[in-house]
Tab-separated table of N, CA and C in Angstrom:
chain	number	residue	atom	x	y	z
A	1	MET	N	64.512	-11.726	41.438
A	1	MET	CA	63.384	-10.798	41.245
A	1	MET	C	63.574	-9.537	42.062
A	2	LYS	N	64.083	-9.657	43.292
A	2	LYS	CA	64.287	-8.482	44.144
A	2	LYS	C	65.360	-7.562	43.511
A	3	THR	N	66.386	-8.194	42.908
A	3	THR	CA	67.437	-7.405	42.261
A	3	THR	C	66.867	-6.605	41.084
A	4	LEU	N	65.997	-7.239	40.289
A	4	LEU	CA	65.359	-6.514	39.153
A	4	LEU	C	64.524	-5.343	39.675
A	5	ARG	N	63.798	-5.545	40.764
A	5	ARG	CA	62.982	-4.469	41.329
A	5	ARG	C	63.844	-3.302	41.776
A	6	ILE	N	64.975	-3.612	42.418
A	6	ILE	CA	65.887	-2.567	42.865
A	6	ILE	C	66.440	-1.797	41.656
A	7	VAL	N	66.880	-2.548	40.633
A	7	VAL	CA	67.393	-1.918	39.430
A	7	VAL	C	66.331	-0.980	38.790
A	8	ALA	N	65.089	-1.480	38.750
A	8	ALA	CA	63.984	-0.697	38.179
A	8	ALA	C	63.744	0.565	39.008
A	9	LEU	N	63.816	0.476	40.349
A	9	LEU	CA	63.621	1.644	41.198
A	9	LEU	C	64.742	2.648	40.986
A	10	VAL	N	65.962	2.146	40.878
A	10	VAL	CA	67.115	3.049	40.630
A	10	VAL	C	66.937	3.744	39.317
A	11	LEU	N	66.538	2.996	38.260
A	11	LEU	CA	66.301	3.586	36.935
A	11	LEU	C	65.218	4.619	37.000
A	12	ALA	N	64.124	4.346	37.707
A	12	ALA	CA	63.030	5.308	37.826
A	12	ALA	C	63.490	6.569	38.539
A	13	ALA	N	64.291	6.423	39.608
A	13	ALA	CA	64.842	7.571	40.290
A	13	ALA	C	65.748	8.399	39.377
A	14	PHE	N	66.562	7.723	38.618
A	14	PHE	CA	67.464	8.421	37.675
A	14	PHE	C	66.671	9.195	36.646
A	15	LEU	N	65.628	8.579	36.078
A	15	LEU	CA	64.796	9.277	35.084
A	15	LEU	C	64.079	10.449	35.688
A	16	ALA	N	63.617	10.307	36.897
A	16	ALA	CA	62.898	11.434	37.568
A	16	ALA	C	63.884	12.591	37.837
A	17	ALA	N	65.128	12.277	38.128
A	17	ALA	CA	66.125	13.298	38.403
A	17	ALA	C	66.611	14.030	37.187
A	18	THR	N	66.323	13.491	35.982
A	18	THR	CA	66.828	14.083	34.749
A	18	THR	C	65.699	14.715	33.940
A	19	THR	N	64.666	15.269	34.581
A	19	THR	CA	63.562	15.857	33.829
A	19	THR	C	63.904	17.201	33.224
A	20	THR	N	64.853	17.925	33.776
A	20	THR	CA	65.296	19.192	33.198
A	20	THR	C	66.492	18.883	32.289
A	21	LEU	N	66.315	19.164	31.029
A	21	LEU	CA	67.336	18.865	30.048
A	21	LEU	C	67.888	20.123	29.400
A	22	PRO	N	69.092	20.107	28.915
A	22	PRO	CA	69.633	21.262	28.166
A	22	PRO	C	68.758	21.523	26.956
A	23	ALA	N	68.743	22.763	26.501
A	23	ALA	CA	67.839	23.190	25.422
A	23	ALA	C	67.902	22.370	24.136
A	24	GLN	N	69.075	21.875	23.789
A	24	GLN	CA	69.203	21.142	22.520
A	24	GLN	C	69.285	19.622	22.658
A	25	GLU	N	69.131	19.138	23.886
A	25	GLU	CA	69.339	17.723	24.073
A	25	GLU	C	68.049	17.028	24.566
A	26	ALA	N	67.636	16.002	23.878
A	26	ALA	CA	66.460	15.241	24.278
A	26	ALA	C	66.843	14.134	25.256
A	27	GLY	N	65.857	13.692	26.031
A	27	GLY	CA	66.122	12.651	27.003
A	27	GLY	C	66.138	11.287	26.328
A	28	PRO	N	66.486	10.293	27.098
A	28	PRO	CA	66.561	8.941	26.554
A	28	PRO	C	65.127	8.383	26.208
A	29	VAL	N	65.108	7.523	25.234
A	29	VAL	CA	63.863	6.869	24.933
A	29	VAL	C	63.752	5.668	25.891
A	30	VAL	N	62.593	5.536	26.511
A	30	VAL	CA	62.379	4.490	27.467
A	30	VAL	C	61.269	3.627	27.009
A	31	SER	N	61.512	2.372	26.849
A	31	SER	CA	60.511	1.406	26.412
A	31	SER	C	59.829	0.858	27.639
A	32	LEU	N	58.520	1.005	27.708
A	32	LEU	CA	57.777	0.490	28.843
A	32	LEU	C	57.921	-1.019	28.956
A	33	ALA	N	57.967	-1.721	27.852
A	33	ALA	CA	58.102	-3.182	27.886
A	33	ALA	C	59.410	-3.590	28.550
A	34	ALA	N	60.478	-2.820	28.327
A	34	ALA	CA	61.750	-3.164	28.891
A	34	ALA	C	61.889	-2.730	30.364
A	35	ASN	N	61.042	-1.848	30.833
A	35	ASN	CA	61.128	-1.331	32.178
A	35	ASN	C	59.803	-1.368	32.905
A	36	GLU	N	59.101	-2.474	32.760
A	36	GLU	CA	57.747	-2.540	33.317
A	36	GLU	C	57.675	-2.226	34.784
A	37	ASP	N	58.639	-2.662	35.588
A	37	ASP	CA	58.613	-2.388	37.033
A	37	ASP	C	58.589	-0.878	37.312
A	38	ALA	N	59.220	-0.101	36.455
A	38	ALA	CA	59.274	1.321	36.686
A	38	ALA	C	57.928	1.995	36.396
A	39	PHE	N	57.004	1.282	35.715
A	39	PHE	CA	55.748	1.827	35.332
A	39	PHE	C	54.556	1.038	35.905
A	40	GLU	N	54.779	0.486	37.101
A	40	GLU	CA	53.726	-0.259	37.751
A	40	GLU	C	52.592	0.687	38.178
A	41	CYS	N	51.390	0.134	38.217
A	41	CYS	CA	50.250	0.920	38.661
A	41	CYS	C	49.314	-0.011	39.431
A	42	THR	N	48.367	0.580	40.127
A	42	THR	CA	47.397	-0.186	40.870
A	42	THR	C	46.010	0.111	40.389
A	43	GLY	N	45.109	-0.823	40.605
A	43	GLY	CA	43.729	-0.640	40.169
A	43	GLY	C	43.540	-1.182	38.753
A	44	ASP	N	42.401	-0.848	38.198
A	44	ASP	CA	42.101	-1.285	36.837
A	44	ASP	C	41.177	-0.240	36.204
A	45	GLY	N	41.620	0.337	35.129
A	45	GLY	CA	40.869	1.362	34.435
A	45	GLY	C	41.690	2.631	34.183
A	46	LEU	N	40.975	3.730	33.814
A	46	LEU	CA	41.623	4.982	33.465
A	46	LEU	C	42.316	5.590	34.709
A	47	ILE	N	43.626	5.939	34.559
A	47	ILE	CA	44.328	6.508	35.716
A	47	ILE	C	44.890	7.902	35.375
A	48	TYR	N	44.933	8.276	34.118
A	48	TYR	CA	45.493	9.611	33.780
A	48	TYR	C	45.056	9.985	32.400
A	49	VAL	N	44.863	11.350	32.179
A	49	VAL	CA	44.531	11.870	30.869
A	49	VAL	C	45.385	13.104	30.598
A	50	VAL	N	46.047	13.091	29.424
A	50	VAL	CA	46.700	14.298	28.925
A	50	VAL	C	45.687	14.960	27.963
A	51	PRO	N	45.131	16.115	28.323
A	51	PRO	CA	44.033	16.714	27.516
A	51	PRO	C	44.514	17.164	26.145
A	52	ASP	N	43.572	17.175	25.220
A	52	ASP	CA	43.808	17.551	23.838
A	52	ASP	C	44.408	18.960	23.730
A	53	GLU	N	43.980	19.880	24.586
A	53	GLU	CA	44.464	21.263	24.453
A	53	GLU	C	45.912	21.469	24.783
A	54	CYS	N	46.588	20.437	25.272
A	54	CYS	CA	48.020	20.637	25.555
A	54	CYS	C	48.896	19.559	24.857
A	55	MET	N	48.409	19.068	23.692
A	55	MET	CA	49.219	18.084	23.014
A	55	MET	C	48.784	18.021	21.524
A	56	HIS	N	49.677	17.489	20.727
A	56	HIS	CA	49.370	17.093	19.323
A	56	HIS	C	49.372	15.565	19.327
A	57	ASP	N	48.538	14.977	18.448
A	57	ASP	CA	48.483	13.529	18.444
A	57	ASP	C	48.533	13.046	16.998
A	58	GLY	N	48.856	11.751	16.877
A	58	GLY	CA	48.958	11.104	15.569
A	58	GLY	C	47.759	10.289	15.198
A	59	GLY	N	46.635	10.467	15.903
A	59	GLY	CA	45.424	9.721	15.570
A	59	GLY	C	44.773	10.258	14.302
A	60	LYS	N	44.277	9.375	13.461
A	60	LYS	CA	43.732	9.828	12.202
A	60	LYS	C	42.214	9.722	12.099
A	61	SER	N	41.579	8.956	13.007
A	61	SER	CA	40.148	8.783	12.838
A	61	SER	C	39.304	9.767	13.656
A	62	ALA	N	39.914	10.558	14.501
A	62	ALA	CA	39.125	11.549	15.262
A	62	ALA	C	39.969	12.778	15.504
A	63	ALA	N	39.337	13.955	15.466
A	63	ALA	CA	40.022	15.152	15.788
A	63	ALA	C	39.877	15.433	17.297
A	64	GLY	N	40.874	16.004	17.893
A	64	GLY	CA	40.760	16.357	19.306
A	64	GLY	C	40.956	15.196	20.275
A	65	ASP	N	41.843	14.284	19.936
A	65	ASP	CA	42.121	13.189	20.876
A	65	ASP	C	42.853	13.672	22.105
A	66	SER	N	42.570	13.034	23.222
A	66	SER	CA	43.368	13.152	24.460
A	66	SER	C	44.192	11.857	24.543
A	67	LEU	N	45.266	11.899	25.318
A	67	LEU	CA	46.020	10.662	25.573
A	67	LEU	C	45.513	10.086	26.873
A	68	GLU	N	45.076	8.826	26.804
A	68	GLU	CA	44.541	8.171	28.006
A	68	GLU	C	45.548	7.127	28.472
A	69	VAL	N	45.706	7.043	29.802
A	69	VAL	CA	46.569	6.050	30.396
A	69	VAL	C	45.681	5.181	31.305
A	70	TYR	N	45.725	3.894	31.007
A	70	TYR	CA	44.927	2.920	31.777
A	70	TYR	C	45.836	2.027	32.555
A	71	CYS	N	45.370	1.521	33.694
A	71	CYS	CA	46.087	0.499	34.434
A	71	CYS	C	45.371	-0.804	34.153
A	72	HIS	N	46.144	-1.815	33.753
A	72	HIS	CA	45.609	-3.150	33.540
A	72	HIS	C	46.669	-4.143	33.896
A	73	LEU	N	46.299	-5.072	34.812
A	73	LEU	CA	47.248	-6.061	35.314
A	73	LEU	C	48.510	-5.491	35.882
A	74	GLY	N	48.391	-4.323	36.500
A	74	GLY	CA	49.546	-3.691	37.190
A	74	GLY	C	50.516	-2.932	36.289
A	75	THR	N	50.125	-2.711	35.032
A	75	THR	CA	51.000	-2.003	34.067
A	75	THR	C	50.231	-0.908	33.376
A	76	ALA	N	50.831	0.264	33.238
A	76	ALA	CA	50.221	1.396	32.526
A	76	ALA	C	50.111	1.079	31.028
A	77	ARG	N	48.977	1.398	30.426
A	77	ARG	CA	48.710	1.160	28.978
A	77	ARG	C	48.184	2.448	28.391
A	78	PHE	N	48.594	2.751	27.144
A	78	PHE	CA	48.323	4.042	26.518
A	78	PHE	C	47.430	3.916	25.283
A	79	CYS	N	46.437	4.874	25.155
A	79	CYS	CA	45.538	4.944	24.034
A	79	CYS	C	45.256	6.373	23.743
A	80	LEU	N	44.810	6.634	22.508
A	80	LEU	CA	44.227	7.930	22.158
A	80	LEU	C	42.726	7.831	22.300
A	81	SER	N	42.068	8.911	22.824
A	81	SER	CA	40.655	8.849	23.169
A	81	SER	C	39.745	8.592	21.997
A	82	GLY	N	40.055	8.996	20.803
A	82	GLY	CA	39.179	8.806	19.657
A	82	GLY	C	39.489	7.557	18.853
A	83	GLU	N	40.387	6.735	19.333
A	83	GLU	CA	40.769	5.518	18.641
A	83	GLU	C	40.390	4.283	19.419
A	84	GLU	N	40.434	3.124	18.801
A	84	GLU	CA	40.138	1.889	19.512
A	84	GLU	C	41.125	1.676	20.641
A	85	CYS	N	40.598	1.138	21.755
A	85	CYS	CA	41.454	0.916	22.913
A	85	CYS	C	40.972	-0.329	23.665
A	86	PRO	N	41.796	-1.360	23.749
A	86	PRO	CA	41.371	-2.607	24.405
A	86	PRO	C	41.203	-2.515	25.888
A	87	TRP	N	41.645	-1.430	26.548
A	87	TRP	CA	41.552	-1.323	28.016
A	87	TRP	C	40.455	-0.351	28.442
A	88	ARG	N	39.737	0.236	27.494
A	88	ARG	CA	38.752	1.270	27.831
A	88	ARG	C	37.518	0.669	28.515
A	89	GLU	N	36.907	-0.352	27.938
A	89	GLU	CA	35.701	-0.920	28.471
A	89	GLU	C	36.097	-2.107	29.344
A	90	ALA	N	35.687	-3.272	29.014
A	90	ALA	CA	36.115	-4.478	29.718
A	90	ALA	C	37.423	-4.867	29.094
A	91	PRO	N	38.547	-4.783	29.846
A	91	PRO	CA	39.845	-5.037	29.251
A	91	PRO	C	39.938	-6.411	28.619
A	92	THR	N	40.318	-6.415	27.315
A	92	THR	CA	40.486	-7.650	26.589
A	92	THR	C	41.776	-7.695	25.860
A	93	GLY	N	42.593	-6.684	25.945
A	93	GLY	CA	43.820	-6.536	25.161
A	93	GLY	C	44.864	-7.522	25.607
A	94	GLY	N	45.822	-7.713	24.685
A	94	GLY	CA	46.963	-8.586	24.996
A	94	GLY	C	47.696	-8.085	26.240
A	95	ASP	N	47.995	-9.022	27.118
A	95	ASP	CA	48.599	-8.664	28.388
A	95	ASP	C	50.011	-8.105	28.207
A	96	ASP	N	50.660	-8.403	27.058
A	96	ASP	CA	52.021	-7.890	26.850
A	96	ASP	C	52.030	-6.569	26.062
A	97	GLU	N	50.883	-6.107	25.541
A	97	GLU	CA	50.833	-4.832	24.862
A	97	GLU	C	50.743	-3.693	25.882
A	98	THR	N	51.450	-2.604	25.590
A	98	THR	CA	51.428	-1.440	26.488
A	98	THR	C	50.871	-0.187	25.847
A	99	CYS	N	50.415	-0.310	24.587
A	99	CYS	CA	49.762	0.823	23.896
A	99	CYS	C	48.935	0.244	22.757
A	100	SER	N	47.995	1.064	22.314
A	100	SER	CA	47.188	0.660	21.184
A	100	SER	C	47.591	1.463	19.950
A	101	PRO	N	48.104	0.810	18.892
A	101	PRO	CA	48.494	1.517	17.694
A	101	PRO	C	47.316	1.840	16.766
A	102	ALA	N	46.065	1.503	17.211
A	102	ALA	CA	44.878	1.737	16.396
A	102	ALA	C	44.774	3.215	16.025
A	103	GLY	N	44.570	3.473	14.745
A	103	GLY	CA	44.335	4.820	14.218
A	103	GLY	C	45.616	5.649	14.013
A	104	LEU	N	46.768	5.065	14.222
A	104	LEU	CA	48.030	5.784	13.999
A	104	LEU	C	48.569	5.527	12.583
A	105	ASP	N	49.117	6.561	11.949
A	105	ASP	CA	49.753	6.427	10.635
A	105	ASP	C	51.138	5.775	10.761
A	106	GLY	N	51.771	6.013	11.855
A	106	GLY	CA	53.123	5.474	12.110
A	106	GLY	C	53.221	5.189	13.575
A	107	GLU	N	54.432	5.327	14.116
A	107	GLU	CA	54.642	5.039	15.552
A	107	GLU	C	54.321	6.239	16.436
A	108	TRP	N	54.402	7.474	15.896
A	108	TRP	CA	54.187	8.675	16.693
A	108	TRP	C	52.755	8.673	17.215
A	109	MET	N	52.582	8.757	18.519
A	109	MET	CA	51.276	8.767	19.163
A	109	MET	C	50.900	10.177	19.591
A	110	ALA	N	51.782	10.860	20.352
A	110	ALA	CA	51.465	12.203	20.849
A	110	ALA	C	52.721	12.882	21.372
A	111	THR	N	52.621	14.226	21.360
A	111	THR	CA	53.652	15.068	22.036
A	111	THR	C	52.901	16.088	22.885
A	112	ALA	N	53.190	16.096	24.158
A	112	ALA	CA	52.526	17.002	25.111
A	112	ALA	C	53.466	18.152	25.437
A	113	TRP	N	52.925	19.340	25.532
A	113	TRP	CA	53.773	20.479	25.933
A	113	TRP	C	53.412	20.965	27.339
A	114	CYS	N	52.327	20.471	27.880
A	114	CYS	CA	52.080	20.711	29.311
A	114	CYS	C	52.394	19.423	30.063
A	115	GLU	N	51.808	19.214	31.178
A	115	GLU	CA	52.090	18.022	31.952
A	115	GLU	C	51.850	16.757	31.166
A	116	GLY	N	52.853	15.973	30.953
A	116	GLY	CA	52.720	14.707	30.247
A	116	GLY	C	52.312	13.613	31.245
A	117	TRP	N	52.934	12.481	31.160
A	117	TRP	CA	52.711	11.409	32.123
A	117	TRP	C	54.030	11.000	32.717
A	118	SER	N	54.136	11.114	34.083
A	118	SER	CA	55.322	10.731	34.808
A	118	SER	C	56.581	11.409	34.281
A	119	GLY	N	56.444	12.667	33.842
A	119	GLY	CA	57.584	13.431	33.352
A	119	GLY	C	57.906	13.249	31.887
A	120	PHE	N	57.162	12.358	31.213
A	120	PHE	CA	57.425	12.095	29.805
A	120	PHE	C	56.450	12.910	28.973
A	121	ASN	N	56.912	13.408	27.788
A	121	ASN	CA	56.059	14.193	26.906
A	121	ASN	C	56.049	13.769	25.484
A	122	GLN	N	56.811	12.766	25.115
A	122	GLN	CA	56.816	12.187	23.785
A	122	GLN	C	56.393	10.743	23.883
A	123	PHE	N	55.351	10.381	23.115
A	123	PHE	CA	54.749	9.034	23.228
A	123	PHE	C	54.710	8.387	21.831
A	124	GLU	N	55.343	7.243	21.693
A	124	GLU	CA	55.304	6.497	20.461
A	124	GLU	C	54.831	5.111	20.741
A	125	CYS	N	54.076	4.536	19.805
A	125	CYS	CA	53.526	3.200	19.950
A	125	CYS	C	53.954	2.383	18.756
A	126	THR	N	54.693	1.318	19.020
A	126	THR	CA	55.184	0.466	17.930
A	126	THR	C	54.004	-0.303	17.318
A	127	GLU	N	54.239	-0.824	16.143
A	127	GLU	CA	53.194	-1.626	15.469
A	127	GLU	C	52.817	-2.848	16.302
A	128	SER	N	53.732	-3.346	17.112
A	128	SER	CA	53.492	-4.509	17.934
A	128	SER	C	52.853	-4.158	19.280
A	129	GLY	N	52.567	-2.850	19.496
A	129	GLY	CA	51.861	-2.460	20.720
A	129	GLY	C	52.750	-2.195	21.919
A	130	GLN	N	54.013	-1.729	21.674
A	130	GLN	CA	54.892	-1.402	22.785
A	130	GLN	C	55.089	0.091	22.857
A	131	ILE	N	54.883	0.674	24.028
A	131	ILE	CA	55.014	2.132	24.166
A	131	ILE	C	56.498	2.508	24.324
A	132	ASN	N	56.886	3.572	23.698
A	132	ASN	CA	58.205	4.182	23.906
A	132	ASN	C	57.936	5.609	24.370
A	133	LEU	N	58.576	5.994	25.456
A	133	LEU	CA	58.398	7.309	26.072
A	133	LEU	C	59.713	8.073	26.024
A	134	GLN	N	59.559	9.374	25.898
A	134	GLN	CA	60.792	10.213	25.861
A	134	GLN	C	60.523	11.547	26.539
A	135	LYS	N	61.537	12.093	27.173
A	135	LYS	CA	61.462	13.440	27.719
A	135	LYS	C	62.157	14.334	26.703
A	136	LYS	N	61.413	15.245	26.146
A	136	LYS	CA	61.943	16.185	25.140
A	136	LYS	C	62.403	17.462	25.815
A	137	SER	N	63.311	18.166	25.164
A	137	SER	CA	63.772	19.436	25.690
A	137	SER	C	62.687	20.521	25.533
A	138	GLU	N	62.779	21.588	26.308
A	138	GLU	CA	61.796	22.646	26.182
A	138	GLU	C	61.813	23.259	24.752
A	139	ALA	N	62.987	23.355	24.123
A	139	ALA	CA	63.064	23.903	22.791
A	139	ALA	C	62.300	23.014	21.800
A	140	GLU	N	62.432	21.710	21.924
A	140	GLU	CA	61.740	20.764	21.055
A	140	GLU	C	60.227	20.846	21.276
A	141	ILE	N	59.807	20.941	22.515
A	141	ILE	CA	58.393	21.032	22.847
A	141	ILE	C	57.812	22.324	22.220
A	142	ARG	N	58.508	23.455	22.356
A	142	ARG	CA	58.039	24.709	21.765
A	142	ARG	C	57.882	24.550	20.242
A	143	ARG	N	58.860	23.943	19.597
A	143	ARG	CA	58.808	23.747	18.154
A	143	ARG	C	57.602	22.829	17.798
A	144	ASP	N	57.422	21.749	18.501
A	144	ASP	CA	56.304	20.858	18.238
A	144	ASP	C	54.967	21.529	18.467
A	145	ARG	N	54.899	22.415	19.441
A	145	ARG	CA	53.626	23.128	19.704
A	145	ARG	C	53.277	24.038	18.529
A	146	GLU	N	54.298	24.615	17.927
A	146	GLU	CA	54.076	25.533	16.793
A	146	GLU	C	53.881	24.797	15.472
A	147	GLU	N	54.285	23.537	15.387
A	147	GLU	CA	54.166	22.782	14.148
A	147	GLU	C	53.246	21.559	14.358
A	148	PRO	N	51.916	21.751	14.237
A	148	PRO	CA	51.027	20.599	14.421
A	148	PRO	C	51.381	19.442	13.485
A	149	GLY	N	51.106	18.225	13.955
A	149	GLY	CA	51.373	17.046	13.126
A	149	GLY	C	52.818	16.643	13.110
A	150	CYS	N	53.535	16.959	14.211
A	150	CYS	CA	54.971	16.703	14.285
A	150	CYS	C	55.326	15.298	13.972
């Protein structure tokens, strides 16, 4: 267990050190389920919000969604503000889910062009409720900002 924690900390340090990417190259996709130790949190409830004015989102039931990050059972969980979210009120969601795919047409959840979450600005949620995070290049972020519904 201690070895896994050390590996996760090294991976987290590596990801933090690679936030500046060349203009045409995107960062690696990181699955929260595969790297849970790197995304540990404390407390229970809302811990971070990426506001609507600095992101595009894939939610279909509400306009103007923000990306909400909740801490539940020591792991960050992701939802869009205008969509169903099992961690918003009294947490009832599956303990192994790290995002809510409710209201999404596909896996794309959001792209942030200002401060994302922990250096990530591309958020995807699989049908099975697993978050995939990516650090996009500044050129990709500029393009996404100009093309709503990316």
